[in-house]
Tab-separated table of C-alpha atoms in Angstrom:
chain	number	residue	atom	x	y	z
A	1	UNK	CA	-16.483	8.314	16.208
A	2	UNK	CA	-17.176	5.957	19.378
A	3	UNK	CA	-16.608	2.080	18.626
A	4	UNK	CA	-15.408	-0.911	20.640
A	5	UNK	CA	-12.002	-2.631	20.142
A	6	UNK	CA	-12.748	-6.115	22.117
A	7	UNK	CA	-14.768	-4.885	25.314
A	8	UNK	CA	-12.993	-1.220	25.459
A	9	UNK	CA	-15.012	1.750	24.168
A	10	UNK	CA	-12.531	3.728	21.943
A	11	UNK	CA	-12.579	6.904	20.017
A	12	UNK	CA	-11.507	8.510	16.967
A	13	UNK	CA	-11.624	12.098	16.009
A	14	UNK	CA	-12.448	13.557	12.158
A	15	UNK	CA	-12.733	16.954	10.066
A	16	UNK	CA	-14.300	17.080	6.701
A	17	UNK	CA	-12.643	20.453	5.060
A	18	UNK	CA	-14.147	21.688	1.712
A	19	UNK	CA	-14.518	24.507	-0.646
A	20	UNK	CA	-18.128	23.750	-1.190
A	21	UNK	CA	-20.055	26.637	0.123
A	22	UNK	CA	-23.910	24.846	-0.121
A	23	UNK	CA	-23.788	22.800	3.032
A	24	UNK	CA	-27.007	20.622	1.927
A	25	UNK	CA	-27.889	17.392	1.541
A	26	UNK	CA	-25.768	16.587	-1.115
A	27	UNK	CA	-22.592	17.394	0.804
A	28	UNK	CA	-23.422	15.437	3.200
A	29	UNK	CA	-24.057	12.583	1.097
A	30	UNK	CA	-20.598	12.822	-0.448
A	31	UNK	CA	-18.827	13.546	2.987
A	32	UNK	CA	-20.534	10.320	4.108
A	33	UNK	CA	-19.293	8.417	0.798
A	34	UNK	CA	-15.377	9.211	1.725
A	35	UNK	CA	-16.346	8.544	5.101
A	36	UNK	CA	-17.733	5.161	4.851
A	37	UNK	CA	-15.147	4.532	2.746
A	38	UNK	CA	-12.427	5.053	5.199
A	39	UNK	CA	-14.510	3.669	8.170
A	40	UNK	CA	-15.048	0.500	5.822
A	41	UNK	CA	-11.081	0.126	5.078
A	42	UNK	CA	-9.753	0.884	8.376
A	43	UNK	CA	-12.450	-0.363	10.549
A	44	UNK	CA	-13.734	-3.559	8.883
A	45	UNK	CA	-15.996	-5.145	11.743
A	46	UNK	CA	-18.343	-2.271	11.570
A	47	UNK	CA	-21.685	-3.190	11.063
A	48	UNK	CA	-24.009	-0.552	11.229
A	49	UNK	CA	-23.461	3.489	11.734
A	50	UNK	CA	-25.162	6.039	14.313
A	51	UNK	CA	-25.367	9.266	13.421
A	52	UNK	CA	-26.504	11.863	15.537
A	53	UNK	CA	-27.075	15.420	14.257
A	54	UNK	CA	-28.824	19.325	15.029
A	55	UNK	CA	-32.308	19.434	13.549
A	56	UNK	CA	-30.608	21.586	10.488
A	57	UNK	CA	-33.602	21.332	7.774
A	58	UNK	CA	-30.760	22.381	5.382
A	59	UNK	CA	-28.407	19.600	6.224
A	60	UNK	CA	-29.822	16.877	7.507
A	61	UNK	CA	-33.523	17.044	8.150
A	62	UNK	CA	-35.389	16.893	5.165
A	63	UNK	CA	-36.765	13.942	2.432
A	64	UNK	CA	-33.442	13.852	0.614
A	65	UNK	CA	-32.017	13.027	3.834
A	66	UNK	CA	-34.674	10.175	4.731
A	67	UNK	CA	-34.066	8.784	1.390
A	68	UNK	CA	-30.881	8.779	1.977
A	69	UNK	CA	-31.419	6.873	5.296
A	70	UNK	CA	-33.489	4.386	3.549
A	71	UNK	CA	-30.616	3.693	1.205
A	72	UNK	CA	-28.255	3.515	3.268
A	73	UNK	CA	-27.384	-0.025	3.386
A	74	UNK	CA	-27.704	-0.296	-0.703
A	75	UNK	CA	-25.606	2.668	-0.893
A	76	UNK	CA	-22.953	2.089	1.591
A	77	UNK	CA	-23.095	-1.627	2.236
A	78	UNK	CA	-23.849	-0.917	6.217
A	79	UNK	CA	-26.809	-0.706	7.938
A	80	UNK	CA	-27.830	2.642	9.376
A	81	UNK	CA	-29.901	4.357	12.592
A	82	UNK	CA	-30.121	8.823	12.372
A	83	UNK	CA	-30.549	10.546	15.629
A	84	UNK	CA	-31.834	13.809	16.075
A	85	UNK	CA	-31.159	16.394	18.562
A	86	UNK	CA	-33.707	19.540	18.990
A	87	UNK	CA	-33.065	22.284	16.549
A	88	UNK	CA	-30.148	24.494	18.717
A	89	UNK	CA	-30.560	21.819	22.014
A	90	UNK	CA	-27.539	19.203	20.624
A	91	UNK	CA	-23.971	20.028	21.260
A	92	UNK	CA	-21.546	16.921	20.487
A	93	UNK	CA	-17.495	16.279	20.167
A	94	UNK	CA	-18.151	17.482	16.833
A	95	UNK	CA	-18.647	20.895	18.070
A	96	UNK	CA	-15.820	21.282	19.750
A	97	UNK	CA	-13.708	20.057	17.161
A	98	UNK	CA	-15.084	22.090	14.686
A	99	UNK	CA	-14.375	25.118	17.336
A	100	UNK	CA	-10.782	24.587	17.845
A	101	UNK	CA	-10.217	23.800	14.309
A	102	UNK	CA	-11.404	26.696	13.319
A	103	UNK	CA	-9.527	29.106	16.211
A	104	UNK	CA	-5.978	27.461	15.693
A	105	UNK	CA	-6.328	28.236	11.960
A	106	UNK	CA	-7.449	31.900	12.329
A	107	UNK	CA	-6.401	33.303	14.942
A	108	UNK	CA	-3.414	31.368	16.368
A	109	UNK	CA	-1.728	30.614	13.395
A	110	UNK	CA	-2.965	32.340	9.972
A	111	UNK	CA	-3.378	36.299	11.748
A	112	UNK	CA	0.120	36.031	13.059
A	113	UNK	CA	1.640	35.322	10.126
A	114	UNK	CA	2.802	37.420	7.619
A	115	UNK	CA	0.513	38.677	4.912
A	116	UNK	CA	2.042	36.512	2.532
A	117	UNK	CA	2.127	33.205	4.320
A	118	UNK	CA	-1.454	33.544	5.997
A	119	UNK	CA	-4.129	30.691	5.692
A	120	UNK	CA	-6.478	32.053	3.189
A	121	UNK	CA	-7.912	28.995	1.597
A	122	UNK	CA	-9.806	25.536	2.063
A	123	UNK	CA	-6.603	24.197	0.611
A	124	UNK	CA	-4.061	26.078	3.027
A	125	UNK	CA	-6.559	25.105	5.600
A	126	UNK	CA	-6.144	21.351	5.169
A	127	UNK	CA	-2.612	21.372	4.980
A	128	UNK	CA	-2.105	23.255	7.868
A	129	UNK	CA	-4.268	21.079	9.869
A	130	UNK	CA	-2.620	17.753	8.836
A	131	UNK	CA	0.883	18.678	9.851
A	132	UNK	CA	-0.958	20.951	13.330
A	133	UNK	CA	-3.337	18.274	14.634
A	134	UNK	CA	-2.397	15.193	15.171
A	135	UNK	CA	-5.211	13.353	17.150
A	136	UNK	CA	-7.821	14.296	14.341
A	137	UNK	CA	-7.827	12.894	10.926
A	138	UNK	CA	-8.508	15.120	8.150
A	139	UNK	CA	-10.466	14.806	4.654
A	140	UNK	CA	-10.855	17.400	1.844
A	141	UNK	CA	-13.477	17.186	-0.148
């Protein structure tokens, strides 16, 4: 997340962890609900949200999405502007913190541990990452 504190251009890392294995519209409607949330709480002079996404028909792309968009402002009380990148052309901070997420939990940290103490689910995974990371906040869902 990019926003400005006075004139400075600050930023603030997240990670939405979940069981839920559909990643479709409706996920990302309730990841957006605790995220709005939070934004709303901690970040009270927003005004209006940017999103910028992959073309992902699935996820983000598609008229559940767009009505979605349209009710944004109902739904969430803030205004709201969705940016698209070309199907497999957009690579973002989200990426990369999705990526290294993902590596410290596997294969630094879960496959050298013992059999019994190894990372094995979404749970484990969250917990793990709220005491490991400390720059990104963390949400299970």
């Amino acid at each position: 997340m990019y926003y400005k504190d006075d004139d400075t251009i600050m930023h603030k890392s997240f990670c939405f962890i979940s069981n839920e294995l559909h990643h479709d519209t409706a996920m990302v409607y309730s990841i957006q609900k605790m995220f709005l949330t939070y934004i709303k709480k901690h970040f009270p002079k927003v005004k209006k949200v940017e999103y910028f996404s992959d073309g992902c028909a699935a996820q983000y792309k598609n008229r559940y999405s767009f009505a979605n968009l349209c009710m944004h402002k109902q739904d969430f009380g803030l205004n709201a502007e969705w940016n698209f990148f070309a199907t497999a052309h957009g690579k973002s901070p989200c990426d990369g913190i999705g990526g290294i997420v993902k590596r410290a939990t596997a294969v630094k940290k879960s496959l050298k541990r013992t059999r019994i103490n190894q990372i094995i689910t979404p749970e484990e995974m969250y917990q793990f990452c709220q005491n490991y990371f400390t720059e990104i906040s963390f949400f299970y869902s």
